[in-house]
Amino acid sequence: MESSYKILIADDHPLFREAISNVIAAGFAGTEIIETEDLDSALAITQEQDDLDLILLDLNMPGMHGLNGLISLRNEAPTIPVVIVSAEEDKQVVLQAITYGAVGFITKSSPREQMTEAITQILNGNVYLPSDIIRTGGESSRRQRRDDNPISPELLNSLTRRQLLVLERMSRGESNKQIAYNLNIAETTVKAHVSAILRKLGVHNRVQAILSAGDVDFSQYLKR
């Protein structure tokens, strides 16, 4: 990748900092990597380095107190994108992190290629959600999600076939660029479809659309 970035890794485990640094060095040549191991120093660094492109933030390092640390960081440095990198794999924690301002959630068990793809999507301005976690959960959690974010058959039927295809790929965590490539259409066309999808579904952003579509059987609607 031609662009060089400045990325802060905030994690109290030296071995993981080394591992994620290696992922970044291999996938994003020329990137300046800054490391820290607690929230206070991460906050201080954001004040000194206001040109950071990304913060990779561990949920459980000293000073974090769970998602409270994320909120503090977003308040202090609202313009710097923050991605949670955690061993946590509970879907509700992932969703809460996005609600509180994270632009992505990467699990520490992710393969190197998946981490690289996640960071690429986020640096390109997209939100990254771990689709395997978003799609998991018992019947009660699925029922709760349908209650919280209902998409009625009428709303889905209001989407054109192409909009349904775009929404299906959005729900898989694909970026606009990936969707454009896979559907053989222009990226600007994908953006137009996404805007129309959000408007028709009555949601405010891409994350809400993805969560709402988590249990939709697209094959049923694409038969028409």
PDB file of C-alpha atoms in Angstrom:
ATOM      1  CA  MET A   1       0.000   0.000   0.000  1.00  0.00           C
ATOM      2  CA  GLU A   2       1.439   3.364  -1.037  1.00  0.00           C
ATOM      3  CA  SER A   3      -0.015   5.478   1.759  1.00  0.00           C
ATOM      4  CA  SER A   4       1.842   5.628   5.044  1.00  0.00           C
ATOM      5  CA  TYR A   5      -0.050   5.957   8.296  1.00  0.00           C
ATOM      6  CA  LYS A   6       0.517   6.712  11.947  1.00  0.00           C
ATOM      7  CA  ILE A   7      -1.158   4.134  14.199  1.00  0.00           C
ATOM      8  CA  LEU A   8      -1.298   3.884  17.987  1.00  0.00           C
ATOM      9  CA  ILE A   9      -1.461   0.407  19.521  1.00  0.00           C
ATOM     10  CA  ALA A  10      -2.774   0.615  23.101  1.00  0.00           C
ATOM     11  CA  ASP A  11      -2.505  -2.808  24.745  1.00  0.00           C
ATOM     12  CA  ASP A  12      -0.858  -4.046  27.950  1.00  0.00           C
ATOM     13  CA  HIS A  13       0.314  -7.355  26.470  1.00  0.00           C
ATOM     14  CA  PRO A  14       3.781  -6.944  24.849  1.00  0.00           C
ATOM     15  CA  LEU A  15       3.406 -10.123  22.796  1.00  0.00           C
ATOM     16  CA  PHE A  16       0.151  -8.949  21.272  1.00  0.00           C
ATOM     17  CA  ARG A  17       1.553  -5.481  20.568  1.00  0.00           C
ATOM     18  CA  GLU A  18       4.410  -7.191  18.754  1.00  0.00           C
ATOM     19  CA  ALA A  19       2.004  -9.422  16.819  1.00  0.00           C
ATOM     20  CA  ILE A  20      -0.268  -6.585  15.673  1.00  0.00           C
ATOM     21  CA  SER A  21       2.785  -4.442  14.860  1.00  0.00           C
ATOM     22  CA  ASN A  22       3.986  -7.230  12.562  1.00  0.00           C
ATOM     23  CA  VAL A  23       0.571  -7.366  10.881  1.00  0.00           C
ATOM     24  CA  ILE A  24       0.646  -3.606  10.277  1.00  0.00           C
ATOM     25  CA  ALA A  25       4.271  -3.598   9.079  1.00  0.00           C
ATOM     26  CA  ALA A  26       3.550  -6.394   6.598  1.00  0.00           C
ATOM     27  CA  GLY A  27       0.295  -4.948   5.285  1.00  0.00           C
ATOM     28  CA  PHE A  28       0.926  -1.206   5.432  1.00  0.00           C
ATOM     29  CA  ALA A  29       4.505  -0.413   4.475  1.00  0.00           C
ATOM     30  CA  GLY A  30       5.962   2.764   5.915  1.00  0.00           C
ATOM     31  CA  THR A  31       3.466   3.047   8.759  1.00  0.00           C
ATOM     32  CA  GLU A  32       4.700   4.711  11.936  1.00  0.00           C
ATOM     33  CA  ILE A  33       3.646   2.602  14.929  1.00  0.00           C
ATOM     34  CA  ILE A  34       3.390   4.022  18.444  1.00  0.00           C
ATOM     35  CA  GLU A  35       2.827   1.679  21.388  1.00  0.00           C
ATOM     36  CA  THR A  36       1.449   2.184  24.888  1.00  0.00           C
ATOM     37  CA  GLU A  37       0.105  -0.052  27.650  1.00  0.00           C
ATOM     38  CA  ASP A  38      -2.521   1.916  29.591  1.00  0.00           C
ATOM     39  CA  LEU A  39      -5.331   4.403  29.021  1.00  0.00           C
ATOM     40  CA  ASP A  40      -3.679   7.423  30.667  1.00  0.00           C
ATOM     41  CA  SER A  41      -0.655   7.271  28.373  1.00  0.00           C
ATOM     42  CA  ALA A  42      -2.921   6.627  25.368  1.00  0.00           C
ATOM     43  CA  LEU A  43      -4.856   9.802  26.212  1.00  0.00           C
ATOM     44  CA  ALA A  44      -1.594  11.737  26.569  1.00  0.00           C
ATOM     45  CA  ILE A  45      -0.331  10.483  23.206  1.00  0.00           C
ATOM     46  CA  THR A  46      -3.537  11.556  21.440  1.00  0.00           C
ATOM     47  CA  GLN A  47      -2.966  15.085  22.755  1.00  0.00           C
ATOM     48  CA  GLU A  48       0.644  15.145  21.544  1.00  0.00           C
ATOM     49  CA  GLN A  49       0.012  13.338  18.241  1.00  0.00           C
ATOM     50  CA  ASP A  50      -3.126  14.845  16.755  1.00  0.00           C
ATOM     51  CA  ASP A  51      -2.226  13.446  13.328  1.00  0.00           C
ATOM     52  CA  LEU A  52      -2.873   9.824  14.307  1.00  0.00           C
ATOM     53  CA  ASP A  53      -4.753   7.924  11.621  1.00  0.00           C
ATOM     54  CA  LEU A  54      -6.005   5.135  13.875  1.00  0.00           C
ATOM     55  CA  ILE A  55      -6.027   3.875  17.456  1.00  0.00           C
ATOM     56  CA  LEU A  56      -6.142   0.128  18.140  1.00  0.00           C
ATOM     57  CA  LEU A  57      -7.506  -0.083  21.672  1.00  0.00           C
ATOM     58  CA  ASP A  58      -7.556  -3.050  24.057  1.00  0.00           C
ATOM     59  CA  LEU A  59     -10.709  -3.195  26.207  1.00  0.00           C
ATOM     60  CA  ASN A  60      -9.023  -4.700  29.255  1.00  0.00           C
ATOM     61  CA  MET A  61      -5.784  -2.794  29.735  1.00  0.00           C
ATOM     62  CA  PRO A  62      -5.192  -0.697  32.903  1.00  0.00           C
ATOM     63  CA  GLY A  63      -7.449   2.344  33.233  1.00  0.00           C
ATOM     64  CA  MET A  64     -10.036   1.186  30.711  1.00  0.00           C
ATOM     65  CA  HIS A  65     -12.835  -0.026  33.013  1.00  0.00           C
ATOM     66  CA  GLY A  66     -14.413  -1.690  30.020  1.00  0.00           C
ATOM     67  CA  LEU A  67     -16.101   0.628  27.554  1.00  0.00           C
ATOM     68  CA  ASN A  68     -15.663   3.662  29.835  1.00  0.00           C
ATOM     69  CA  GLY A  69     -12.118   3.983  28.520  1.00  0.00           C
ATOM     70  CA  LEU A  70     -13.419   4.070  24.953  1.00  0.00           C
ATOM     71  CA  ILE A  71     -15.819   6.868  25.883  1.00  0.00           C
ATOM     72  CA  SER A  72     -13.002   8.851  27.520  1.00  0.00           C
ATOM     73  CA  LEU A  73     -10.805   8.460  24.458  1.00  0.00           C
ATOM     74  CA  ARG A  74     -13.580   9.483  22.076  1.00  0.00           C
ATOM     75  CA  ASN A  75     -14.260  12.572  24.208  1.00  0.00           C
ATOM     76  CA  GLU A  76     -10.590  13.577  24.265  1.00  0.00           C
ATOM     77  CA  ALA A  77      -9.839  12.798  20.619  1.00  0.00           C
ATOM     78  CA  PRO A  78     -13.147  12.775  18.709  1.00  0.00           C
ATOM     79  CA  THR A  79     -11.532  13.041  15.269  1.00  0.00           C
ATOM     80  CA  ILE A  80      -9.248   9.996  15.574  1.00  0.00           C
ATOM     81  CA  PRO A  81     -10.886   6.677  14.580  1.00  0.00           C
ATOM     82  CA  VAL A  82     -10.773   4.062  17.354  1.00  0.00           C
ATOM     83  CA  VAL A  83     -10.943   0.316  16.793  1.00  0.00           C
ATOM     84  CA  ILE A  84     -11.430  -2.100  19.687  1.00  0.00           C
ATOM     85  CA  VAL A  85      -9.037  -5.046  19.560  1.00  0.00           C
ATOM     86  CA  SER A  86     -10.067  -7.552  22.202  1.00  0.00           C
ATOM     87  CA  ALA A  87     -10.266 -11.198  23.166  1.00  0.00           C
ATOM     88  CA  GLU A  88     -13.941 -10.493  23.957  1.00  0.00           C
ATOM     89  CA  GLU A  89     -16.319 -12.261  21.582  1.00  0.00           C
ATOM     90  CA  ASP A  90     -19.690 -11.376  23.097  1.00  0.00           C
ATOM     91  CA  LYS A  91     -21.981  -9.881  20.490  1.00  0.00           C
ATOM     92  CA  GLN A  92     -23.518  -7.334  22.870  1.00  0.00           C
ATOM     93  CA  VAL A  93     -20.062  -5.986  23.777  1.00  0.00           C
ATOM     94  CA  VAL A  94     -19.258  -5.609  20.067  1.00  0.00           C
ATOM     95  CA  LEU A  95     -22.498  -3.715  19.454  1.00  0.00           C
ATOM     96  CA  GLN A  96     -22.019  -1.512  22.509  1.00  0.00           C
ATOM     97  CA  ALA A  97     -18.499  -0.609  21.368  1.00  0.00           C
ATOM     98  CA  ILE A  98     -19.875   0.571  18.019  1.00  0.00           C
ATOM     99  CA  THR A  99     -22.676   2.454  19.794  1.00  0.00           C
ATOM    100  CA  TYR A 100     -20.095   4.265  21.940  1.00  0.00           C
ATOM    101  CA  GLY A 101     -18.125   5.454  18.933  1.00  0.00           C
ATOM    102  CA  ALA A 102     -15.703   2.731  17.843  1.00  0.00           C
ATOM    103  CA  VAL A 103     -15.433   2.364  14.065  1.00  0.00           C
ATOM    104  CA  GLY A 104     -14.626  -1.320  14.264  1.00  0.00           C
ATOM    105  CA  PHE A 105     -14.084  -4.362  16.451  1.00  0.00           C
ATOM    106  CA  ILE A 106     -11.313  -6.892  15.810  1.00  0.00           C
ATOM    107  CA  THR A 107     -11.048 -10.061  17.872  1.00  0.00           C
ATOM    108  CA  LYS A 108      -7.567 -11.144  18.944  1.00  0.00           C
ATOM    109  CA  SER A 109      -8.277 -14.634  17.640  1.00  0.00           C
ATOM    110  CA  SER A 110      -8.671 -13.296  14.068  1.00  0.00           C
ATOM    111  CA  PRO A 111      -6.262 -14.688  11.462  1.00  0.00           C
ATOM    112  CA  ARG A 112      -3.587 -12.291  10.181  1.00  0.00           C
ATOM    113  CA  GLU A 113      -5.340 -11.898   6.804  1.00  0.00           C
ATOM    114  CA  GLN A 114      -8.622 -10.970   8.484  1.00  0.00           C
ATOM    115  CA  MET A 115      -6.906  -8.373  10.697  1.00  0.00           C
ATOM    116  CA  THR A 116      -5.223  -6.843   7.649  1.00  0.00           C
ATOM    117  CA  GLU A 117      -8.533  -6.692   5.784  1.00  0.00           C
ATOM    118  CA  ALA A 118     -10.284  -5.155   8.812  1.00  0.00           C
ATOM    119  CA  ILE A 119      -7.646  -2.430   9.187  1.00  0.00           C
ATOM    120  CA  THR A 120      -7.757  -1.768   5.429  1.00  0.00           C
ATOM    121  CA  GLN A 121     -11.532  -1.289   5.520  1.00  0.00           C
ATOM    122  CA  ILE A 122     -11.307   1.056   8.505  1.00  0.00           C
ATOM    123  CA  LEU A 123      -8.494   3.163   7.004  1.00  0.00           C
ATOM    124  CA  ASN A 124     -10.661   3.452   3.886  1.00  0.00           C
ATOM    125  CA  GLY A 125     -13.408   5.020   5.997  1.00  0.00           C
ATOM    126  CA  ASN A 126     -15.621   1.982   6.501  1.00  0.00           C
ATOM    127  CA  VAL A 127     -16.905   0.373   9.689  1.00  0.00           C
ATOM    128  CA  TYR A 128     -15.642  -3.167  10.351  1.00  0.00           C
ATOM    129  CA  LEU A 129     -17.801  -5.668  12.238  1.00  0.00           C
ATOM    130  CA  PRO A 130     -16.800  -9.310  12.818  1.00  0.00           C
ATOM    131  CA  SER A 131     -19.572 -10.977  10.805  1.00  0.00           C
ATOM    132  CA  ASP A 132     -19.041 -14.357  12.477  1.00  0.00           C
ATOM    133  CA  ILE A 133     -19.876 -12.826  15.875  1.00  0.00           C
ATOM    134  CA  ILE A 134     -22.712 -10.627  14.599  1.00  0.00           C
ATOM    135  CA  ARG A 135     -24.381 -13.699  13.088  1.00  0.00           C
ATOM    136  CA  THR A 136     -24.043 -15.850  16.214  1.00  0.00           C
ATOM    137  CA  GLY A 137     -26.334 -16.070  19.197  1.00  0.00           C
ATOM    138  CA  GLY A 138     -29.214 -18.102  20.519  1.00  0.00           C
ATOM    139  CA  GLU A 139     -32.834 -17.801  19.517  1.00  0.00           C
ATOM    140  CA  SER A 140     -33.498 -15.325  22.310  1.00  0.00           C
ATOM    141  CA  SER A 141     -30.818 -12.924  21.095  1.00  0.00           C
ATOM    142  CA  ARG A 142     -32.054 -13.222  17.530  1.00  0.00           C
ATOM    143  CA  ARG A 143     -35.593 -12.539  18.692  1.00  0.00           C
ATOM    144  CA  GLN A 144     -34.411  -9.563  20.717  1.00  0.00           C
ATOM    145  CA  ARG A 145     -32.537  -8.174  17.722  1.00  0.00           C
ATOM    146  CA  ARG A 146     -35.620  -8.530  15.544  1.00  0.00           C
ATOM    147  CA  ASP A 147     -37.618  -6.682  18.181  1.00  0.00           C
ATOM    148  CA  ASP A 148     -35.005  -3.927  18.422  1.00  0.00           C
ATOM    149  CA  ASN A 149     -34.383  -3.600  14.691  1.00  0.00           C
ATOM    150  CA  PRO A 150     -37.377  -5.007  12.840  1.00  0.00           C
ATOM    151  CA  ILE A 151     -37.233  -5.149   9.057  1.00  0.00           C
ATOM    152  CA  SER A 152     -40.697  -6.019   7.845  1.00  0.00           C
ATOM    153  CA  PRO A 153     -41.222  -8.008   4.642  1.00  0.00           C
ATOM    154  CA  GLU A 154     -42.884  -4.873   3.237  1.00  0.00           C
ATOM    155  CA  LEU A 155     -39.695  -2.846   3.737  1.00  0.00           C
ATOM    156  CA  LEU A 156     -37.553  -5.551   2.175  1.00  0.00           C
ATOM    157  CA  ASN A 157     -39.926  -5.831  -0.765  1.00  0.00           C
ATOM    158  CA  SER A 158     -39.583  -2.082  -1.294  1.00  0.00           C
ATOM    159  CA  LEU A 159     -35.909  -2.630  -2.171  1.00  0.00           C
ATOM    160  CA  THR A 160     -34.958  -3.268  -5.773  1.00  0.00           C
ATOM    161  CA  ARG A 161     -33.169  -6.503  -6.606  1.00  0.00           C
ATOM    162  CA  ARG A 162     -29.849  -4.653  -6.911  1.00  0.00           C
ATOM    163  CA  GLN A 163     -30.413  -2.960  -3.530  1.00  0.00           C
ATOM    164  CA  LEU A 164     -31.093  -6.358  -1.960  1.00  0.00           C
ATOM    165  CA  LEU A 165     -27.817  -7.680  -3.404  1.00  0.00           C
ATOM    166  CA  VAL A 166     -25.959  -4.680  -1.993  1.00  0.00           C
ATOM    167  CA  LEU A 167     -27.595  -5.073   1.436  1.00  0.00           C
ATOM    168  CA  GLU A 168     -26.744  -8.782   1.469  1.00  0.00           C
ATOM    169  CA  ARG A 169     -23.080  -8.005   0.859  1.00  0.00           C
ATOM    170  CA  MET A 170     -23.151  -5.185   3.422  1.00  0.00           C
ATOM    171  CA  SER A 171     -24.387  -7.703   5.990  1.00  0.00           C
ATOM    172  CA  ARG A 172     -21.331  -9.859   5.223  1.00  0.00           C
ATOM    173  CA  GLY A 173     -19.112  -6.943   6.225  1.00  0.00           C
ATOM    174  CA  GLU A 174     -17.998  -6.070   2.682  1.00  0.00           C
ATOM    175  CA  SER A 175     -16.806  -2.528   1.957  1.00  0.00           C
ATOM    176  CA  ASN A 176     -18.265  -0.407  -0.856  1.00  0.00           C
ATOM    177  CA  LYS A 177     -15.183  -1.163  -2.938  1.00  0.00           C
ATOM    178  CA  GLN A 178     -15.620  -4.925  -2.447  1.00  0.00           C
ATOM    179  CA  ILE A 179     -19.332  -4.727  -3.257  1.00  0.00           C
ATOM    180  CA  ALA A 180     -18.603  -2.746  -6.424  1.00  0.00           C
ATOM    181  CA  TYR A 181     -16.063  -5.343  -7.541  1.00  0.00           C
ATOM    182  CA  ASN A 182     -18.271  -8.347  -6.735  1.00  0.00           C
ATOM    183  CA  LEU A 183     -21.381  -6.875  -8.394  1.00  0.00           C
ATOM    184  CA  ASN A 184     -19.394  -5.380 -11.296  1.00  0.00           C
ATOM    185  CA  ILE A 185     -20.731  -1.858 -10.756  1.00  0.00           C
ATOM    186  CA  ALA A 186     -19.121   1.508  -9.977  1.00  0.00           C
ATOM    187  CA  GLU A 187     -18.321   2.364  -6.367  1.00  0.00           C
ATOM    188  CA  THR A 188     -20.355   5.580  -6.727  1.00  0.00           C
ATOM    189  CA  THR A 189     -23.326   3.425  -7.736  1.00  0.00           C
ATOM    190  CA  VAL A 190     -22.864   1.314  -4.603  1.00  0.00           C
ATOM    191  CA  LYS A 191     -22.858   4.482  -2.463  1.00  0.00           C
ATOM    192  CA  ALA A 192     -26.110   5.579  -4.106  1.00  0.00           C
ATOM    193  CA  HIS A 193     -27.670   2.169  -3.408  1.00  0.00           C
ATOM    194  CA  VAL A 194     -26.506   2.287   0.232  1.00  0.00           C
ATOM    195  CA  SER A 195     -28.094   5.724   0.702  1.00  0.00           C
ATOM    196  CA  ALA A 196     -31.355   4.463  -0.800  1.00  0.00           C
ATOM    197  CA  ILE A 197     -31.271   1.347   1.399  1.00  0.00           C
ATOM    198  CA  LEU A 198     -30.803   3.397   4.587  1.00  0.00           C
ATOM    199  CA  ARG A 199     -33.648   5.704   3.599  1.00  0.00           C
ATOM    200  CA  LYS A 200     -36.055   2.883   2.727  1.00  0.00           C
ATOM    201  CA  LEU A 201     -35.262   0.869   5.869  1.00  0.00           C
ATOM    202  CA  GLY A 202     -35.561   3.952   8.081  1.00  0.00           C
ATOM    203  CA  VAL A 203     -32.099   3.548   9.656  1.00  0.00           C
ATOM    204  CA  HIS A 204     -29.472   6.228  10.180  1.00  0.00           C
ATOM    205  CA  ASN A 205     -26.235   4.470   9.310  1.00  0.00           C
ATOM    206  CA  ARG A 206     -24.583   1.417   7.780  1.00  0.00           C
ATOM    207  CA  VAL A 207     -24.139  -0.360  11.130  1.00  0.00           C
ATOM    208  CA  GLN A 208     -27.864  -0.215  11.899  1.00  0.00           C
ATOM    209  CA  ALA A 209     -28.641  -1.596   8.444  1.00  0.00           C
ATOM    210  CA  ILE A 210     -26.166  -4.453   8.898  1.00  0.00           C
ATOM    211  CA  LEU A 211     -27.546  -5.367  12.320  1.00  0.00           C
ATOM    212  CA  SER A 212     -31.132  -5.198  11.077  1.00  0.00           C
ATOM    213  CA  ALA A 213     -30.336  -7.494   8.170  1.00  0.00           C
ATOM    214  CA  GLY A 214     -28.492 -10.076  10.263  1.00  0.00           C
ATOM    215  CA  ASP A 215     -31.261 -12.698  10.129  1.00  0.00           C
ATOM    216  CA  VAL A 216     -32.750 -11.938   6.721  1.00  0.00           C
ATOM    217  CA  ASP A 217     -32.978 -14.868   4.296  1.00  0.00           C
ATOM    218  CA  PHE A 218     -31.994 -12.976   1.164  1.00  0.00           C
ATOM    219  CA  SER A 219     -32.548 -15.966  -1.102  1.00  0.00           C
ATOM    220  CA  GLN A 220     -36.253 -15.748  -0.314  1.00  0.00           C
ATOM    221  CA  TYR A 221     -36.459 -12.139  -1.533  1.00  0.00           C
ATOM    222  CA  LEU A 222     -34.111 -12.563  -4.495  1.00  0.00           C
ATOM    223  CA  LYS A 223     -36.306 -15.303  -6.014  1.00  0.00           C
ATOM    224  CA  ARG A 224     -38.784 -12.747  -7.261  1.00  0.00           C
TER     225      ARG A 224
END
